[in-house]
PDB file of C-alpha atoms in Angstrom:
ATOM      1  CA  MET A   1     -23.873  -3.038 -12.497  1.00  0.00           C
ATOM      2  CA  PRO A   2     -20.239  -1.811 -12.655  1.00  0.00           C
ATOM      3  CA  ASP A   3     -17.421  -4.475 -12.206  1.00  0.00           C
ATOM      4  CA  THR A   4     -16.166  -4.019  -8.730  1.00  0.00           C
ATOM      5  CA  LYS A   5     -13.218  -6.643  -9.088  1.00  0.00           C
ATOM      6  CA  ARG A   6     -10.158  -5.507  -7.445  1.00  0.00           C
ATOM      7  CA  PRO A   7      -6.764  -7.342  -6.893  1.00  0.00           C
ATOM      8  CA  ARG A   8      -5.984  -9.194  -3.737  1.00  0.00           C
ATOM      9  CA  ILE A   9      -2.840  -7.461  -2.211  1.00  0.00           C
ATOM     10  CA  LEU A  10      -0.398  -9.320  -0.034  1.00  0.00           C
ATOM     11  CA  ALA A  11       2.588  -7.817   1.581  1.00  0.00           C
ATOM     12  CA  VAL A  12       5.523 -10.248   1.842  1.00  0.00           C
ATOM     13  CA  THR A  13       7.354  -9.141   4.809  1.00  0.00           C
ATOM     14  CA  ASN A  14       9.731  -9.959   7.744  1.00  0.00           C
ATOM     15  CA  GLN A  15      12.034  -7.369   9.273  1.00  0.00           C
ATOM     16  CA  LYS A  16      14.606 -10.098   9.659  1.00  0.00           C
ATOM     17  CA  GLY A  17      16.949 -10.333   6.569  1.00  0.00           C
ATOM     18  CA  GLY A  18      17.888 -13.480   4.665  1.00  0.00           C
ATOM     19  CA  VAL A  19      14.582 -15.427   5.297  1.00  0.00           C
ATOM     20  CA  GLY A  20      13.749 -15.971   1.713  1.00  0.00           C
ATOM     21  CA  LYS A  21      11.371 -12.925   1.437  1.00  0.00           C
ATOM     22  CA  THR A  22      12.354 -11.820  -2.134  1.00  0.00           C
ATOM     23  CA  THR A  23      12.605 -15.503  -3.200  1.00  0.00           C
ATOM     24  CA  THR A  24       9.022 -16.011  -2.076  1.00  0.00           C
ATOM     25  CA  ALA A  25       7.662 -12.880  -3.735  1.00  0.00           C
ATOM     26  CA  ILE A  26       9.261 -13.785  -7.047  1.00  0.00           C
ATOM     27  CA  ASN A  27       8.382 -17.520  -7.041  1.00  0.00           C
ATOM     28  CA  LEU A  28       4.982 -17.193  -5.441  1.00  0.00           C
ATOM     29  CA  GLY A  29       4.199 -14.601  -8.105  1.00  0.00           C
ATOM     30  CA  ALA A  30       5.403 -16.879 -10.845  1.00  0.00           C
ATOM     31  CA  ALA A  31       3.321 -19.789  -9.423  1.00  0.00           C
ATOM     32  CA  LEU A  32       0.174 -17.836  -9.245  1.00  0.00           C
ATOM     33  CA  ALA A  33       0.677 -16.677 -12.843  1.00  0.00           C
ATOM     34  CA  GLU A  34       1.228 -20.281 -13.805  1.00  0.00           C
ATOM     35  CA  LEU A  35      -2.176 -21.033 -12.206  1.00  0.00           C
ATOM     36  CA  GLY A  36      -3.771 -18.531 -14.450  1.00  0.00           C
ATOM     37  CA  GLU A  37      -3.720 -15.296 -12.175  1.00  0.00           C
ATOM     38  CA  LYS A  38      -2.477 -12.072 -13.469  1.00  0.00           C
ATOM     39  CA  VAL A  39       0.132 -10.858 -11.002  1.00  0.00           C
ATOM     40  CA  LEU A  40       1.986  -7.642 -10.187  1.00  0.00           C
ATOM     41  CA  ILE A  41       5.045  -7.628  -8.001  1.00  0.00           C
ATOM     42  CA  VAL A  42       5.753  -4.280  -6.313  1.00  0.00           C
ATOM     43  CA  ASP A  43       9.405  -4.082  -5.429  1.00  0.00           C
ATOM     44  CA  LEU A  44       9.496  -1.890  -2.349  1.00  0.00           C
ATOM     45  CA  ASP A  45      13.019  -2.923  -1.207  1.00  0.00           C
ATOM     46  CA  PRO A  46      15.665  -0.390  -1.950  1.00  0.00           C
ATOM     47  CA  GLN A  47      18.112  -3.271  -2.788  1.00  0.00           C
ATOM     48  CA  GLY A  48      15.921  -4.011  -5.793  1.00  0.00           C
ATOM     49  CA  ASN A  49      16.525  -7.694  -5.829  1.00  0.00           C
ATOM     50  CA  ALA A  50      13.105  -8.696  -7.048  1.00  0.00           C
ATOM     51  CA  SER A  51      13.620  -6.398  -9.966  1.00  0.00           C
ATOM     52  CA  THR A  52      17.003  -7.871 -10.793  1.00  0.00           C
ATOM     53  CA  GLY A  53      15.626 -11.421 -10.292  1.00  0.00           C
ATOM     54  CA  LEU A  54      12.933 -10.848 -12.853  1.00  0.00           C
ATOM     55  CA  GLY A  55      15.286  -9.387 -15.553  1.00  0.00           C
ATOM     56  CA  VAL A  56      14.914  -5.647 -15.068  1.00  0.00           C
ATOM     57  CA  SER A  57      18.489  -4.371 -15.224  1.00  0.00           C
ATOM     58  CA  ALA A  58      19.418  -1.217 -13.198  1.00  0.00           C
ATOM     59  CA  LYS A  59      19.865   0.894 -16.343  1.00  0.00           C
ATOM     60  CA  ASP A  60      16.320   0.099 -17.428  1.00  0.00           C
ATOM     61  CA  ARG A  61      14.678   1.373 -14.283  1.00  0.00           C
ATOM     62  CA  GLU A  62      13.636   4.879 -15.415  1.00  0.00           C
ATOM     63  CA  ASN A  63      10.296   4.862 -13.626  1.00  0.00           C
ATOM     64  CA  THR A  64      10.281   2.989 -10.367  1.00  0.00           C
ATOM     65  CA  THR A  65       8.398   2.651  -7.076  1.00  0.00           C
ATOM     66  CA  TYR A  66      10.434   5.723  -5.913  1.00  0.00           C
ATOM     67  CA  GLU A  67       8.777   7.872  -8.665  1.00  0.00           C
ATOM     68  CA  LEU A  68       5.503   6.173  -7.819  1.00  0.00           C
ATOM     69  CA  LEU A  69       5.649   7.202  -4.113  1.00  0.00           C
ATOM     70  CA  LEU A  70       7.528  10.400  -4.150  1.00  0.00           C
ATOM     71  CA  GLU A  71       6.990  12.060  -7.531  1.00  0.00           C
ATOM     72  CA  ASP A  72       3.377  10.995  -8.247  1.00  0.00           C
ATOM     73  CA  ALA A  73       4.299   8.957 -11.285  1.00  0.00           C
ATOM     74  CA  PRO A  74       1.350   6.885 -12.575  1.00  0.00           C
ATOM     75  CA  LEU A  75       1.441   3.228 -11.721  1.00  0.00           C
ATOM     76  CA  ALA A  76       0.865   2.445 -15.504  1.00  0.00           C
ATOM     77  CA  ASP A  77       4.214   4.236 -16.146  1.00  0.00           C
ATOM     78  CA  VAL A  78       6.132   2.019 -13.687  1.00  0.00           C
ATOM     79  CA  ILE A  79       4.734  -1.442 -14.450  1.00  0.00           C
ATOM     80  CA  ARG A  80       6.981  -3.586 -16.553  1.00  0.00           C
ATOM     81  CA  PRO A  81       6.414  -7.061 -18.142  1.00  0.00           C
ATOM     82  CA  THR A  82       8.728  -9.892 -17.189  1.00  0.00           C
ATOM     83  CA  GLY A  83       9.720 -12.977 -19.150  1.00  0.00           C
ATOM     84  CA  VAL A  84       6.872 -14.829 -17.392  1.00  0.00           C
ATOM     85  CA  ASP A  85       3.328 -14.668 -18.956  1.00  0.00           C
ATOM     86  CA  ARG A  86       0.809 -12.867 -16.648  1.00  0.00           C
ATOM     87  CA  LEU A  87       3.594 -11.659 -14.314  1.00  0.00           C
ATOM     88  CA  HIS A  88       4.562  -7.898 -14.188  1.00  0.00           C
ATOM     89  CA  ILE A  89       6.831  -5.913 -11.831  1.00  0.00           C
ATOM     90  CA  ALA A  90       7.005  -2.305 -10.567  1.00  0.00           C
ATOM     91  CA  PRO A  91      10.900  -2.194 -10.053  1.00  0.00           C
ATOM     92  CA  ALA A  92      12.955  -0.446  -7.449  1.00  0.00           C
ATOM     93  CA  THR A  93      16.234   1.249  -7.132  1.00  0.00           C
ATOM     94  CA  THR A  94      18.411   2.414  -4.156  1.00  0.00           C
ATOM     95  CA  ASP A  95      16.577   5.829  -4.404  1.00  0.00           C
ATOM     96  CA  LEU A  96      14.035   4.245  -2.095  1.00  0.00           C
ATOM     97  CA  SER A  97      16.467   4.250   0.756  1.00  0.00           C
ATOM     98  CA  SER A  98      15.868   7.923   1.352  1.00  0.00           C
ATOM     99  CA  THR A  99      12.038   7.511   1.750  1.00  0.00           C
ATOM    100  CA  ASP A 100      11.877   7.801   5.457  1.00  0.00           C
ATOM    101  CA  VAL A 101      13.817  11.163   5.427  1.00  0.00           C
ATOM    102  CA  GLU A 102      11.948  12.612   2.446  1.00  0.00           C
ATOM    103  CA  LEU A 103       8.492  11.718   3.703  1.00  0.00           C
ATOM    104  CA  GLY A 104       9.155  12.320   7.346  1.00  0.00           C
ATOM    105  CA  THR A 105       6.691  15.114   7.842  1.00  0.00           C
ATOM    106  CA  GLN A 106       4.362  14.546   4.986  1.00  0.00           C
ATOM    107  CA  GLU A 107       0.792  14.199   6.368  1.00  0.00           C
ATOM    108  CA  ASN A 108      -0.396  11.314   4.214  1.00  0.00           C
ATOM    109  CA  ARG A 109       2.933   9.507   4.056  1.00  0.00           C
ATOM    110  CA  VAL A 110       1.597   6.086   5.210  1.00  0.00           C
ATOM    111  CA  PHE A 111      -1.183   6.165   2.406  1.00  0.00           C
ATOM    112  CA  LEU A 112       1.007   6.740  -0.663  1.00  0.00           C
ATOM    113  CA  LEU A 113       1.242   3.269  -1.887  1.00  0.00           C
ATOM    114  CA  LYS A 114      -2.520   2.440  -1.091  1.00  0.00           C
ATOM    115  CA  ASP A 115      -3.421   5.428  -3.179  1.00  0.00           C
ATOM    116  CA  ALA A 116      -1.131   4.420  -6.075  1.00  0.00           C
ATOM    117  CA  LEU A 117      -2.556   0.802  -6.001  1.00  0.00           C
ATOM    118  CA  SER A 118      -6.137   2.182  -6.140  1.00  0.00           C
ATOM    119  CA  SER A 119      -5.634   3.346  -9.780  1.00  0.00           C
ATOM    120  CA  ASP A 120      -7.129   1.795 -12.870  1.00  0.00           C
ATOM    121  CA  ALA A 121      -3.765   0.250 -13.801  1.00  0.00           C
ATOM    122  CA  ALA A 122      -3.934  -1.887 -10.687  1.00  0.00           C
ATOM    123  CA  MET A 123      -7.320  -3.230 -11.295  1.00  0.00           C
ATOM    124  CA  VAL A 124      -6.384  -5.476 -14.257  1.00  0.00           C
ATOM    125  CA  PHE A 125      -4.403  -7.761 -11.741  1.00  0.00           C
ATOM    126  CA  ASP A 126      -5.748 -10.626  -9.777  1.00  0.00           C
ATOM    127  CA  TYR A 127      -2.848 -10.442  -7.164  1.00  0.00           C
ATOM    128  CA  ILE A 128      -0.443  -7.826  -6.124  1.00  0.00           C
ATOM    129  CA  LEU A 129       2.588  -9.020  -4.117  1.00  0.00           C
ATOM    130  CA  ILE A 130       4.490  -6.337  -2.310  1.00  0.00           C
ATOM    131  CA  ASP A 131       8.215  -7.274  -1.583  1.00  0.00           C
ATOM    132  CA  CYS A 132       9.092  -5.248   1.454  1.00  0.00           C
ATOM    133  CA  PRO A 133      12.468  -4.284   2.830  1.00  0.00           C
ATOM    134  CA  PRO A 134      13.934  -6.225   5.755  1.00  0.00           C
ATOM    135  CA  SER A 135      12.914  -3.556   8.281  1.00  0.00           C
ATOM    136  CA  LEU A 136       9.820  -1.998   9.901  1.00  0.00           C
ATOM    137  CA  SER A 137      10.373   1.217   7.946  1.00  0.00           C
ATOM    138  CA  LEU A 138       7.946   3.729   6.479  1.00  0.00           C
ATOM    139  CA  LEU A 139       8.111   1.544   3.316  1.00  0.00           C
ATOM    140  CA  THR A 140       6.862  -1.432   5.223  1.00  0.00           C
ATOM    141  CA  VAL A 141       4.192   0.594   6.935  1.00  0.00           C
ATOM    142  CA  ASN A 142       2.973   1.767   3.507  1.00  0.00           C
ATOM    143  CA  ALA A 143       2.841  -1.898   2.409  1.00  0.00           C
ATOM    144  CA  LEU A 144       0.778  -2.767   5.496  1.00  0.00           C
ATOM    145  CA  VAL A 145      -1.614   0.102   4.892  1.00  0.00           C
ATOM    146  CA  ALA A 146      -2.052  -0.852   1.218  1.00  0.00           C
ATOM    147  CA  CYS A 147      -2.477  -4.626   1.498  1.00  0.00           C
ATOM    148  CA  ASP A 148      -5.304  -6.988   2.414  1.00  0.00           C
ATOM    149  CA  ALA A 149      -3.073  -9.441   4.204  1.00  0.00           C
ATOM    150  CA  VAL A 150       0.577 -10.195   5.276  1.00  0.00           C
ATOM    151  CA  LEU A 151       2.590 -13.192   4.284  1.00  0.00           C
ATOM    152  CA  VAL A 152       5.582 -13.827   6.477  1.00  0.00           C
ATOM    153  CA  PRO A 153       8.447 -16.006   5.353  1.00  0.00           C
ATOM    154  CA  LEU A 154      10.002 -17.636   8.405  1.00  0.00           C
ATOM    155  CA  GLN A 155      13.493 -19.250   8.120  1.00  0.00           C
ATOM    156  CA  ALA A 156      13.627 -22.681   9.678  1.00  0.00           C
ATOM    157  CA  GLU A 157      16.699 -21.898  11.936  1.00  0.00           C
ATOM    158  CA  PHE A 158      17.588 -20.968  15.468  1.00  0.00           C
ATOM    159  CA  PHE A 159      16.096 -17.551  16.609  1.00  0.00           C
ATOM    160  CA  ALA A 160      13.464 -17.801  13.734  1.00  0.00           C
ATOM    161  CA  LEU A 161      10.591 -16.709  15.934  1.00  0.00           C
ATOM    162  CA  GLU A 162      12.685 -13.916  17.538  1.00  0.00           C
ATOM    163  CA  GLY A 163      11.458 -10.585  16.407  1.00  0.00           C
ATOM    164  CA  LEU A 164       8.239 -11.936  14.872  1.00  0.00           C
ATOM    165  CA  SER A 165       6.274 -10.460  17.860  1.00  0.00           C
ATOM    166  CA  GLN A 166       7.417  -6.987  16.810  1.00  0.00           C
ATOM    167  CA  LEU A 167       6.005  -7.506  13.351  1.00  0.00           C
ATOM    168  CA  MET A 168       2.770  -8.767  14.814  1.00  0.00           C
ATOM    169  CA  LEU A 169       2.522  -5.666  17.035  1.00  0.00           C
ATOM    170  CA  THR A 170       3.136  -3.467  14.009  1.00  0.00           C
ATOM    171  CA  VAL A 171       0.357  -5.307  12.066  1.00  0.00           C
ATOM    172  CA  ARG A 172      -1.986  -4.637  15.094  1.00  0.00           C
ATOM    173  CA  ASP A 173      -1.036  -1.007  15.253  1.00  0.00           C
ATOM    174  CA  VAL A 174      -1.736  -0.566  11.539  1.00  0.00           C
ATOM    175  CA  ARG A 175      -5.023  -2.391  11.841  1.00  0.00           C
ATOM    176  CA  GLU A 176      -6.124  -0.179  14.641  1.00  0.00           C
ATOM    177  CA  THR A 177      -5.077   3.140  12.983  1.00  0.00           C
ATOM    178  CA  ALA A 178      -5.108   2.891   9.171  1.00  0.00           C
ATOM    179  CA  ASN A 179      -6.187  -0.442   7.741  1.00  0.00           C
ATOM    180  CA  PRO A 180      -8.861  -2.142   9.808  1.00  0.00           C
ATOM    181  CA  GLY A 181      -9.252  -5.079   7.448  1.00  0.00           C
ATOM    182  CA  LEU A 182      -5.573  -6.149   7.707  1.00  0.00           C
ATOM    183  CA  ARG A 183      -5.060  -9.720   8.482  1.00  0.00           C
ATOM    184  CA  ILE A 184      -2.269 -12.250   8.637  1.00  0.00           C
ATOM    185  CA  GLU A 185      -2.406 -14.502   5.526  1.00  0.00           C
ATOM    186  CA  GLY A 186       0.030 -16.879   7.012  1.00  0.00           C
ATOM    187  CA  VAL A 187       3.558 -17.799   8.001  1.00  0.00           C
ATOM    188  CA  VAL A 188       5.521 -19.922   5.465  1.00  0.00           C
ATOM    189  CA  LEU A 189       8.508 -21.873   6.579  1.00  0.00           C
ATOM    190  CA  THR A 190      11.483 -21.369   4.274  1.00  0.00           C
ATOM    191  CA  MET A 191      14.875 -22.974   3.714  1.00  0.00           C
ATOM    192  CA  TYR A 192      13.463 -26.098   5.409  1.00  0.00           C
ATOM    193  CA  ASP A 193      15.557 -29.329   5.603  1.00  0.00           C
ATOM    194  CA  GLN A 194      13.449 -32.196   6.700  1.00  0.00           C
ATOM    195  CA  ARG A 195      16.607 -34.225   7.490  1.00  0.00           C
ATOM    196  CA  ASN A 196      17.614 -31.639   9.981  1.00  0.00           C
ATOM    197  CA  ASN A 197      16.344 -31.831  13.614  1.00  0.00           C
ATOM    198  CA  LEU A 198      16.588 -28.121  13.996  1.00  0.00           C
ATOM    199  CA  SER A 199      14.154 -27.488  11.047  1.00  0.00           C
ATOM    200  CA  GLN A 200      11.711 -29.862  12.678  1.00  0.00           C
ATOM    201  CA  GLN A 201      11.990 -28.178  16.081  1.00  0.00           C
ATOM    202  CA  VAL A 202      11.534 -24.681  14.537  1.00  0.00           C
ATOM    203  CA  GLU A 203       8.446 -26.000  12.793  1.00  0.00           C
ATOM    204  CA  ALA A 204       7.044 -27.591  15.938  1.00  0.00           C
ATOM    205  CA  ASP A 205       7.716 -24.364  17.809  1.00  0.00           C
ATOM    206  CA  ALA A 206       6.092 -22.137  15.158  1.00  0.00           C
ATOM    207  CA  ARG A 207       2.896 -24.374  14.947  1.00  0.00           C
ATOM    208  CA  ALA A 208       2.722 -24.497  18.813  1.00  0.00           C
ATOM    209  CA  THR A 209       3.025 -20.675  18.999  1.00  0.00           C
ATOM    210  CA  LEU A 210       1.143 -19.597  15.882  1.00  0.00           C
ATOM    211  CA  GLY A 211      -1.303 -22.391  15.253  1.00  0.00           C
ATOM    212  CA  GLU A 212      -3.107 -22.344  11.878  1.00  0.00           C
ATOM    213  CA  LEU A 213      -1.322 -19.184  10.886  1.00  0.00           C
ATOM    214  CA  VAL A 214       1.589 -21.551   9.883  1.00  0.00           C
ATOM    215  CA  LEU A 215       0.814 -22.734   6.324  1.00  0.00           C
ATOM    216  CA  SER A 216       1.109 -26.320   5.434  1.00  0.00           C
ATOM    217  CA  THR A 217       3.421 -25.805   2.646  1.00  0.00           C
ATOM    218  CA  ARG A 218       7.131 -25.716   3.538  1.00  0.00           C
ATOM    219  CA  ILE A 219       9.742 -24.333   1.187  1.00  0.00           C
ATOM    220  CA  PRO A 220      12.858 -26.486   1.165  1.00  0.00           C
ATOM    221  CA  ARG A 221      16.572 -25.549   0.867  1.00  0.00           C
ATOM    222  CA  ASN A 222      17.007 -25.952  -2.903  1.00  0.00           C
ATOM    223  CA  VAL A 223      19.984 -25.117  -5.083  1.00  0.00           C
ATOM    224  CA  ARG A 224      17.639 -24.133  -7.970  1.00  0.00           C
ATOM    225  CA  LEU A 225      15.980 -21.455  -5.954  1.00  0.00           C
ATOM    226  CA  SER A 226      19.399 -20.077  -5.276  1.00  0.00           C
ATOM    227  CA  GLU A 227      20.698 -20.252  -8.814  1.00  0.00           C
ATOM    228  CA  ALA A 228      17.566 -18.885 -10.592  1.00  0.00           C
ATOM    229  CA  PRO A 229      18.049 -15.210  -9.781  1.00  0.00           C
ATOM    230  CA  SER A 230      21.541 -15.175 -11.476  1.00  0.00           C
ATOM    231  CA  TYR A 231      19.654 -16.147 -14.695  1.00  0.00           C
ATOM    232  CA  ALA A 232      17.097 -13.260 -14.063  1.00  0.00           C
ATOM    233  CA  MET A 233      14.235 -15.596 -13.854  1.00  0.00           C
ATOM    234  CA  PRO A 234      11.946 -17.428 -11.256  1.00  0.00           C
ATOM    235  CA  ALA A 235      12.853 -20.915 -10.415  1.00  0.00           C
ATOM    236  CA  LEU A 236       9.654 -22.075 -12.141  1.00  0.00           C
ATOM    237  CA  ALA A 237      11.099 -20.824 -15.418  1.00  0.00           C
ATOM    238  CA  TYR A 238      14.632 -21.933 -14.642  1.00  0.00           C
ATOM    239  CA  ASP A 239      13.722 -25.499 -13.554  1.00  0.00           C
ATOM    240  CA  PRO A 240      10.083 -26.119 -13.133  1.00  0.00           C
ATOM    241  CA  GLN A 241      10.461 -29.738 -11.876  1.00  0.00           C
ATOM    242  CA  SER A 242      12.797 -28.780  -9.034  1.00  0.00           C
ATOM    243  CA  LYS A 243      11.657 -29.343  -5.461  1.00  0.00           C
ATOM    244  CA  GLY A 244      11.768 -25.514  -4.850  1.00  0.00           C
ATOM    245  CA  SER A 245       9.490 -24.932  -7.930  1.00  0.00           C
ATOM    246  CA  GLN A 246       7.031 -27.464  -6.856  1.00  0.00           C
ATOM    247  CA  ALA A 247       6.930 -26.139  -3.370  1.00  0.00           C
ATOM    248  CA  TYR A 248       5.969 -22.673  -4.563  1.00  0.00           C
ATOM    249  CA  MET A 249       3.361 -24.169  -6.834  1.00  0.00           C
ATOM    250  CA  ASP A 250       1.895 -25.911  -3.658  1.00  0.00           C
ATOM    251  CA  LEU A 251       2.141 -22.628  -1.716  1.00  0.00           C
ATOM    252  CA  ALA A 252       0.195 -20.728  -4.542  1.00  0.00           C
ATOM    253  CA  SER A 253      -2.447 -23.469  -4.498  1.00  0.00           C
ATOM    254  CA  GLU A 254      -2.782 -23.347  -0.802  1.00  0.00           C
ATOM    255  CA  ILE A 255      -3.190 -19.604  -0.727  1.00  0.00           C
ATOM    256  CA  LEU A 256      -5.772 -19.644  -3.453  1.00  0.00           C
ATOM    257  CA  SER A 257      -7.642 -22.440  -1.617  1.00  0.00           C
ATOM    258  CA  ARG A 258      -7.641 -20.647   1.681  1.00  0.00           C
ATOM    259  CA  HIS A 259      -8.964 -17.409   0.020  1.00  0.00           C
ATOM    260  CA  ALA A 260     -11.716 -19.382  -1.760  1.00  0.00           C
ATOM    261  CA  LYS A 261     -12.858 -20.916   1.452  1.00  0.00           C
ATOM    262  CA  ARG A 262     -12.997 -17.543   3.210  1.00  0.00           C
ATOM    263  CA  LYS A 263     -15.190 -16.271   0.427  1.00  0.00           C
ATOM    264  CA  GLU A 264     -17.676 -19.111   0.817  1.00  0.00           C
ATOM    265  CA  PRO A 265     -20.889 -18.097   2.518  1.00  0.00           C
ATOM    266  CA  ALA A 266     -21.310 -19.146   6.134  1.00  0.00           C
TER     267      ALA A 266
END
């Protein structure tokens, strides 16, 4: 019988900027790799911060997710190794910012990433994490069509839940029209300060509103998480003992555990 193993694909997305989305993609990817999973990060953000944060300089991005989506470049030609074992990246450049205009009338425009991630080159991975842009653009819709589930970083600050309803509506629309299996993996609280009453209130509001969708793991405010990208590495490589690194290890373990439980027969 042929091997039908395929990667589990998570879109890391929130249309609100500055919530720790790229930090989560990079460090969750590194944590999953540390736990033995083979991981690909797909940088779908024109800012290319995940690519920079994993050591792929702008001058070394000859084949990127732009070529993958708009020029039919094979995924195998886009994937790059990182300095972390079992962690690879498909890098991005600012060329992606023109995607909505260039694909505006193309009939299959929302399925381009799904098709690209159906190739043999994707099948060697256990997890694929898509780092989405901070908007509900055509790039984000491509990610939602291609993925199995959505992971939403939610900053523990005032107005955190504002705008989340629009993302949920977009997820519902994509589920109804293009990806019936799409689900919410969970919401992860980021930049959490347990000494701060506001962080505690945001958590209480999020859990009251979203229930079990809010993951148990909270990502703290941590200077090592902020410093690591300037050294072009995940926090787990920069300072594996830091609270930020340990939190992402906990998040990876929680996600793996949740997935294992869902696979158990009823």
